[in-house]
XYZ file of N, CA and C in Angstrom:
426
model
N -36.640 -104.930 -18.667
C -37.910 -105.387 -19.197
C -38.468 -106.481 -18.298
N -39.760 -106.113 -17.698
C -40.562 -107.217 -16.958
C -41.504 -107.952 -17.432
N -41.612 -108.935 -17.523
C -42.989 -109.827 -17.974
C -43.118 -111.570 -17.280
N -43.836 -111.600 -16.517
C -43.879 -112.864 -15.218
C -43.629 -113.844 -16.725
N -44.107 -113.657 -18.125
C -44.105 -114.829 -18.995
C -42.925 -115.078 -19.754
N -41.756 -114.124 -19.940
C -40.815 -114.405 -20.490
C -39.723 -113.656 -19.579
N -38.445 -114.313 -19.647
C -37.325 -114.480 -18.513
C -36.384 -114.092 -19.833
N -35.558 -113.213 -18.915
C -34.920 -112.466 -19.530
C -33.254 -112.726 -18.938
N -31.998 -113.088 -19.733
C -30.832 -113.366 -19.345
C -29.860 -112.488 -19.821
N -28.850 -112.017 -19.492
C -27.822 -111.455 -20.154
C -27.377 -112.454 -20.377
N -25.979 -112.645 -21.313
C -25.746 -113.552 -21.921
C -24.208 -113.413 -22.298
N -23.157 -114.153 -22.017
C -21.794 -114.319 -23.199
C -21.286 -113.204 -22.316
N -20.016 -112.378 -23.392
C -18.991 -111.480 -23.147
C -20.079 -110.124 -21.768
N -21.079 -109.872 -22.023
C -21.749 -108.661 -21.593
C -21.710 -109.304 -20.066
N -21.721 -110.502 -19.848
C -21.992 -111.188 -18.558
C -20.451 -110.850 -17.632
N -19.781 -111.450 -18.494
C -18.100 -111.569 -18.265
C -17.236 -110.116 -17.928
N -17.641 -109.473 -18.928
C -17.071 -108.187 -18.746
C -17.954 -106.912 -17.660
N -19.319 -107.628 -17.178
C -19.681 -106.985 -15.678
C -18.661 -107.532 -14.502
N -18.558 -108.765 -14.418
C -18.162 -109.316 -13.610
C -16.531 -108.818 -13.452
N -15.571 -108.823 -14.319
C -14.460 -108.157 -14.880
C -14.563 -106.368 -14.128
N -15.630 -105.791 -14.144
C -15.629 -104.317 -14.124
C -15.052 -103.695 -15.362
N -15.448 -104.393 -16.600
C -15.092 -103.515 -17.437
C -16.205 -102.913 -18.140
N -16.193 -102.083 -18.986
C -17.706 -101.415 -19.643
C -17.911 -102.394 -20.948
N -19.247 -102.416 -20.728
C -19.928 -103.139 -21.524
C -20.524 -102.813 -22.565
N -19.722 -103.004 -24.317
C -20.232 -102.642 -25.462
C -21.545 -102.557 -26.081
N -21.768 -104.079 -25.801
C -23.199 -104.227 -26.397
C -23.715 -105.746 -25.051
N -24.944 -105.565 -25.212
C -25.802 -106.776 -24.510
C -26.248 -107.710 -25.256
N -26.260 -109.119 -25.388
C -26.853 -110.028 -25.996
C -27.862 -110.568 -24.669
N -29.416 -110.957 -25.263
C -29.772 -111.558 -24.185
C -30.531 -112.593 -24.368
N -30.718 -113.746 -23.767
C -31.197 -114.793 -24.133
C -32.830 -114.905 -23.433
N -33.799 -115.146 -24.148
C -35.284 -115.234 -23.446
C -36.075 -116.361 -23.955
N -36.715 -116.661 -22.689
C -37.531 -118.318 -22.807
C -38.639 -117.624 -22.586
N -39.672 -117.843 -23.519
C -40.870 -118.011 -23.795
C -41.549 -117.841 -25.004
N -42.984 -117.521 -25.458
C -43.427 -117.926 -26.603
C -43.076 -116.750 -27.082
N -43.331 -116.721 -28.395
C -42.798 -115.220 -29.705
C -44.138 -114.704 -29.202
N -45.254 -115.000 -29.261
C -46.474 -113.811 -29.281
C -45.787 -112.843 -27.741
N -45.689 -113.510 -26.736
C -45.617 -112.664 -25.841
C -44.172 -111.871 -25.317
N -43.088 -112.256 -26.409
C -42.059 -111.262 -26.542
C -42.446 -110.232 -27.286
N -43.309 -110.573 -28.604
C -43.607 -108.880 -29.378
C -44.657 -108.046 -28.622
N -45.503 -108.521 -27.367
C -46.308 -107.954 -27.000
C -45.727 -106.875 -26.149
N -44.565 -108.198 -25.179
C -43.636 -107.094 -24.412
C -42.595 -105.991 -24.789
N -42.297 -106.266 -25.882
C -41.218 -105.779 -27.058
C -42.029 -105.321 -28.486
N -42.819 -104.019 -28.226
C -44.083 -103.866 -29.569
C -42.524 -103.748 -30.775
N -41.502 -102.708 -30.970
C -40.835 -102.284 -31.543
C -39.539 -103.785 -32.215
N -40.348 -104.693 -31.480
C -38.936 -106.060 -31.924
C -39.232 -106.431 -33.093
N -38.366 -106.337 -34.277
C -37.679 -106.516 -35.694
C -37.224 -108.194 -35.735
N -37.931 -109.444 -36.108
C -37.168 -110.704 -36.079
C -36.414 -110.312 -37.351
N -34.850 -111.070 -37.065
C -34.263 -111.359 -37.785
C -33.596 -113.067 -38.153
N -33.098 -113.277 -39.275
C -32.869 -114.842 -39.491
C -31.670 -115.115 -39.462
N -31.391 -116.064 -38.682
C -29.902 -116.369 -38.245
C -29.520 -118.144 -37.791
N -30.177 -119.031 -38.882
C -29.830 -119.537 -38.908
C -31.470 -120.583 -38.546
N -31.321 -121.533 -37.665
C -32.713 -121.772 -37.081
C -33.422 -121.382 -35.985
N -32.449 -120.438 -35.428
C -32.451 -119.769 -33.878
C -33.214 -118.389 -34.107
N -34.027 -117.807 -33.351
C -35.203 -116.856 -33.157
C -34.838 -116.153 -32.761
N -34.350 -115.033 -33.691
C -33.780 -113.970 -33.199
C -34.457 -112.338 -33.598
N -34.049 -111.455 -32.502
C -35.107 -110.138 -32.748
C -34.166 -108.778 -32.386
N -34.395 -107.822 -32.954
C -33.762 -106.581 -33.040
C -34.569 -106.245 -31.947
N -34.460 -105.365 -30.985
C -34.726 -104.381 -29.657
C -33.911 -103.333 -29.127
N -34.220 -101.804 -30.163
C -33.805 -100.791 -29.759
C -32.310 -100.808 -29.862
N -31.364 -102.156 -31.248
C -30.401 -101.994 -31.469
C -29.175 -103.329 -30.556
N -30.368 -103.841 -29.406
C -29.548 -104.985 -29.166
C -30.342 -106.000 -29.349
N -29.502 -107.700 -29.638
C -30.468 -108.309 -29.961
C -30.641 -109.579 -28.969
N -31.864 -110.095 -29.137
C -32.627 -111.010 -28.183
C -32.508 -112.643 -29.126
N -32.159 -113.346 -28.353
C -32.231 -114.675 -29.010
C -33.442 -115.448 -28.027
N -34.417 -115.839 -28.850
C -35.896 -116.190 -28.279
C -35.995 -118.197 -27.863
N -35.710 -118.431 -26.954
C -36.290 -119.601 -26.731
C -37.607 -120.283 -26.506
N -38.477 -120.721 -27.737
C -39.718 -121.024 -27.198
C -39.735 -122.348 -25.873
N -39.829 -121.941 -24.732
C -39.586 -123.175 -23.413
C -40.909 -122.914 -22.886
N -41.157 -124.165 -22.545
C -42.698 -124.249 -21.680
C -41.792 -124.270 -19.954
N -41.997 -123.728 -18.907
C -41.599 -123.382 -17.900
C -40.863 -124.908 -17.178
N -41.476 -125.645 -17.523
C -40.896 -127.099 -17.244
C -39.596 -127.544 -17.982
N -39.403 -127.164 -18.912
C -38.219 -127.400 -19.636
C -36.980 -126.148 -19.890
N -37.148 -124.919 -19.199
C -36.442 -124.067 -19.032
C -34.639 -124.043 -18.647
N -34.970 -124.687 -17.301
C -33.652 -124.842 -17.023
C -32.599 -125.895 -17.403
N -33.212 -126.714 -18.237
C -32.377 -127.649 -19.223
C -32.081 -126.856 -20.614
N -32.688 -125.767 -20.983
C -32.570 -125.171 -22.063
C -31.502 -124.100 -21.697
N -31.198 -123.672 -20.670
C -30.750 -122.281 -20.030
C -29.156 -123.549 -19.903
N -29.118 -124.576 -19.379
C -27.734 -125.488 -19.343
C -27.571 -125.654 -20.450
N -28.081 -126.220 -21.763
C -27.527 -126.421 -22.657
C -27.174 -124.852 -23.529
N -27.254 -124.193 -23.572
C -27.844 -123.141 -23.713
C -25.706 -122.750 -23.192
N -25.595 -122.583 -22.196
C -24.287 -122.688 -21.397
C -23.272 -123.460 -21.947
N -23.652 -124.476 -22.186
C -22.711 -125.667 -23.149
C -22.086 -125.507 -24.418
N -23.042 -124.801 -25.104
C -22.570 -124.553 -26.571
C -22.021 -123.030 -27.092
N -22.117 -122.721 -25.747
C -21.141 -121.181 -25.879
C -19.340 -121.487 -26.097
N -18.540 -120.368 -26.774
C -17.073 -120.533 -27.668
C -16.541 -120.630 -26.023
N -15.965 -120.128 -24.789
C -15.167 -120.144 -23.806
C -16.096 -120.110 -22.753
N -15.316 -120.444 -21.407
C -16.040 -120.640 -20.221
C -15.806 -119.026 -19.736
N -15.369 -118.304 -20.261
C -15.221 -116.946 -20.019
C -16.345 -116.250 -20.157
N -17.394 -116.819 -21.331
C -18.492 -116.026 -21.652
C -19.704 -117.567 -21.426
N -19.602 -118.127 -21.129
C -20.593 -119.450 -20.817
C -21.099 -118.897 -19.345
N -22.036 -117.840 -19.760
C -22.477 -117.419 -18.639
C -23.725 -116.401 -18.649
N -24.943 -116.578 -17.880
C -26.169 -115.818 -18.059
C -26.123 -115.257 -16.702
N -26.795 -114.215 -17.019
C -26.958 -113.356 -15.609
C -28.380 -113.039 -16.161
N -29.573 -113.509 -15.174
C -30.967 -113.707 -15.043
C -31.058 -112.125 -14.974
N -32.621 -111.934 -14.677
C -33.219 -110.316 -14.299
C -33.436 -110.509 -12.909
N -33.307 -111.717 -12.203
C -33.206 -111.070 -10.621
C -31.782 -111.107 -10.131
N -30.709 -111.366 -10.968
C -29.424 -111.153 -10.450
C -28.743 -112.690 -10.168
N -29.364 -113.613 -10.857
C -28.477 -114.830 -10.521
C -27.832 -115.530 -11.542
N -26.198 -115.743 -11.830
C -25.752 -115.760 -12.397
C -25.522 -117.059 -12.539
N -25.532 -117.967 -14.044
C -25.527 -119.381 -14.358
C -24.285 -119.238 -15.345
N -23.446 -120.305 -14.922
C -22.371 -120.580 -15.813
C -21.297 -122.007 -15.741
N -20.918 -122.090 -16.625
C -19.995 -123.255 -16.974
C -19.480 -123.620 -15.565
N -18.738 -124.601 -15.429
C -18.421 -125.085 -14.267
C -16.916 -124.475 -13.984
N -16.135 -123.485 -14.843
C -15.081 -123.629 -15.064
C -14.998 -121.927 -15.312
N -15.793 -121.398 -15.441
C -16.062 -119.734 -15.541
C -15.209 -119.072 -14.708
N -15.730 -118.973 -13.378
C -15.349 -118.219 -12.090
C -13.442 -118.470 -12.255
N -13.075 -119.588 -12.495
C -11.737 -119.988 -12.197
C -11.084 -119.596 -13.054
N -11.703 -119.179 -14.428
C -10.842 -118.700 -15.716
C -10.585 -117.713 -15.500
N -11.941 -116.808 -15.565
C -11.954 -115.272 -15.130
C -10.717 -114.704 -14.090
N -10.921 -115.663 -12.481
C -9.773 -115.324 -11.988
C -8.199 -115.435 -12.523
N -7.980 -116.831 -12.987
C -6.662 -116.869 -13.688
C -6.366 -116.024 -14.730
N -7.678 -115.837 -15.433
C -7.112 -115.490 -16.679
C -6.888 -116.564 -18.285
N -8.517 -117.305 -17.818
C -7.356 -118.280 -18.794
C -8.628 -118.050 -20.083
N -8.121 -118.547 -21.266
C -9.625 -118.501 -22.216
C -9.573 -120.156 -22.523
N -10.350 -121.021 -22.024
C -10.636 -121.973 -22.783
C -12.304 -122.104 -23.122
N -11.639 -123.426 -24.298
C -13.260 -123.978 -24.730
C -13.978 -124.284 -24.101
N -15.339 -124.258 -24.167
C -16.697 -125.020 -23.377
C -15.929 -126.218 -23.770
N -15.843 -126.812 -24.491
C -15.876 -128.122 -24.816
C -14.578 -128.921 -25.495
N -14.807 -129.962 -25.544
C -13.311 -130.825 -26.539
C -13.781 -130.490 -28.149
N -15.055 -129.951 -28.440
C -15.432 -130.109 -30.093
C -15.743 -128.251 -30.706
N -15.923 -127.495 -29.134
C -15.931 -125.989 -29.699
C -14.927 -125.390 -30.563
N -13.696 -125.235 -30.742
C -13.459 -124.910 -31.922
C -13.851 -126.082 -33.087
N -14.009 -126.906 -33.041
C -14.185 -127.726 -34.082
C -15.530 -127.432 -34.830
N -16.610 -127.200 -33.962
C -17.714 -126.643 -34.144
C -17.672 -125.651 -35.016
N -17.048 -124.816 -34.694
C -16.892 -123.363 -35.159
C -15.569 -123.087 -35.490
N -14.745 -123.234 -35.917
C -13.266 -122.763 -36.034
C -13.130 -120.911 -36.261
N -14.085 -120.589 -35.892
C -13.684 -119.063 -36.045
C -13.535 -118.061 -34.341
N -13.922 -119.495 -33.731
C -13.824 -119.227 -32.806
C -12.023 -118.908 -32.185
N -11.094 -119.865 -32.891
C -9.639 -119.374 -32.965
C -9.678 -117.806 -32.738
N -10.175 -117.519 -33.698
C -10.228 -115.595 -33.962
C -10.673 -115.261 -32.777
N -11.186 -115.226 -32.457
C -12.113 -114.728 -31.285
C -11.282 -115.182 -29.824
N -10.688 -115.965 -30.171
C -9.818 -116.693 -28.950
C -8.652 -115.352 -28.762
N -7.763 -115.011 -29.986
C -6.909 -114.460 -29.839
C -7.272 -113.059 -30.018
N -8.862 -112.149 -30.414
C -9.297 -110.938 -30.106
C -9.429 -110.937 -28.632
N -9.867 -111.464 -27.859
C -10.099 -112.112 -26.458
C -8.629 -111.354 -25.775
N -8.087 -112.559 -26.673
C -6.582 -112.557 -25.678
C -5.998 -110.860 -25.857
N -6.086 -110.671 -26.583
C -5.644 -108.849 -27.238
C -6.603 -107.723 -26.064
N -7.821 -108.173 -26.270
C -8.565 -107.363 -25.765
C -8.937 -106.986 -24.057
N -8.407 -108.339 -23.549
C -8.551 -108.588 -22.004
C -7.323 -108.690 -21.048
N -6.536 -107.809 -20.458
C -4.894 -107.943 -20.063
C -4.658 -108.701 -19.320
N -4.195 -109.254 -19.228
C -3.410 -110.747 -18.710
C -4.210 -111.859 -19.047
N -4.948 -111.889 -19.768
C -5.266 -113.675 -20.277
C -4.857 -113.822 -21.527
């Protein structure tokens, strides 16, 4: 999907598991710009409510909408990185192919390791545990 007004990211596990060479279930993708001109580009997008975050059905995968004025983008796209569950999936892959991620991504992936973005992510979320050890089940040798 092209539109010079909204920027389009892959996002999380879909990012991780290209990079991996493994096949990719589903896409989550993250997009900065206003709602009028995602439904214009996206006539068929379904919002759904998930919390305070702007989120939209598209043909079965879903889009999490950042309203960013172009000046404040790439502070939204870092934090954005920050508050993701592991540095395994703390990672966007843009629509021209450039990939943004945790500082600690590339080195996990190679080792193998799953940690937190942060000292407070499971604390944040404690279900993220689960997800730690589907991870570990699902990906061989980490």
């Amino acid at each position: 999907m092209k539109n010079t007004k909204i920027e389009y990211h892959a996002a999380g596990g879909a990012v991780r598991d290209l990079l991996l060479g493994r096949r990719r279930r589903d896409v989550d993708y993250l997009c900065l710009g206003n709602e009028s001109d995602f439904i214009h580009s996206n006539p068929g997008a379904r919002k759904i409510e998930k919390g305070n975050a702007s989120l939209y059905l598209v043909k079965g995968q879903e889009y999490a909408l950042l309203d960013a004025p172009e000046d404040e983008r790439e502070s939204l796209l870092e934090k954005d990185i920050s508050r993701r569950d592991f540095t395994i999936n703390a990672m966007l892959l843009s629509s021209d192919g450039l990939v943004r991620s945790h500082p600690d991504s590339f080195e996990d992936l190679r080792q193998g390791v799953i940690r937190p973005v942060s000292s407070s992510a499971l604390f944040d979320d404690p279900i993220r545990v689960l997800r730690a050890a589907r991870l570990s089940a699902e990906l061989p040798g980490f």
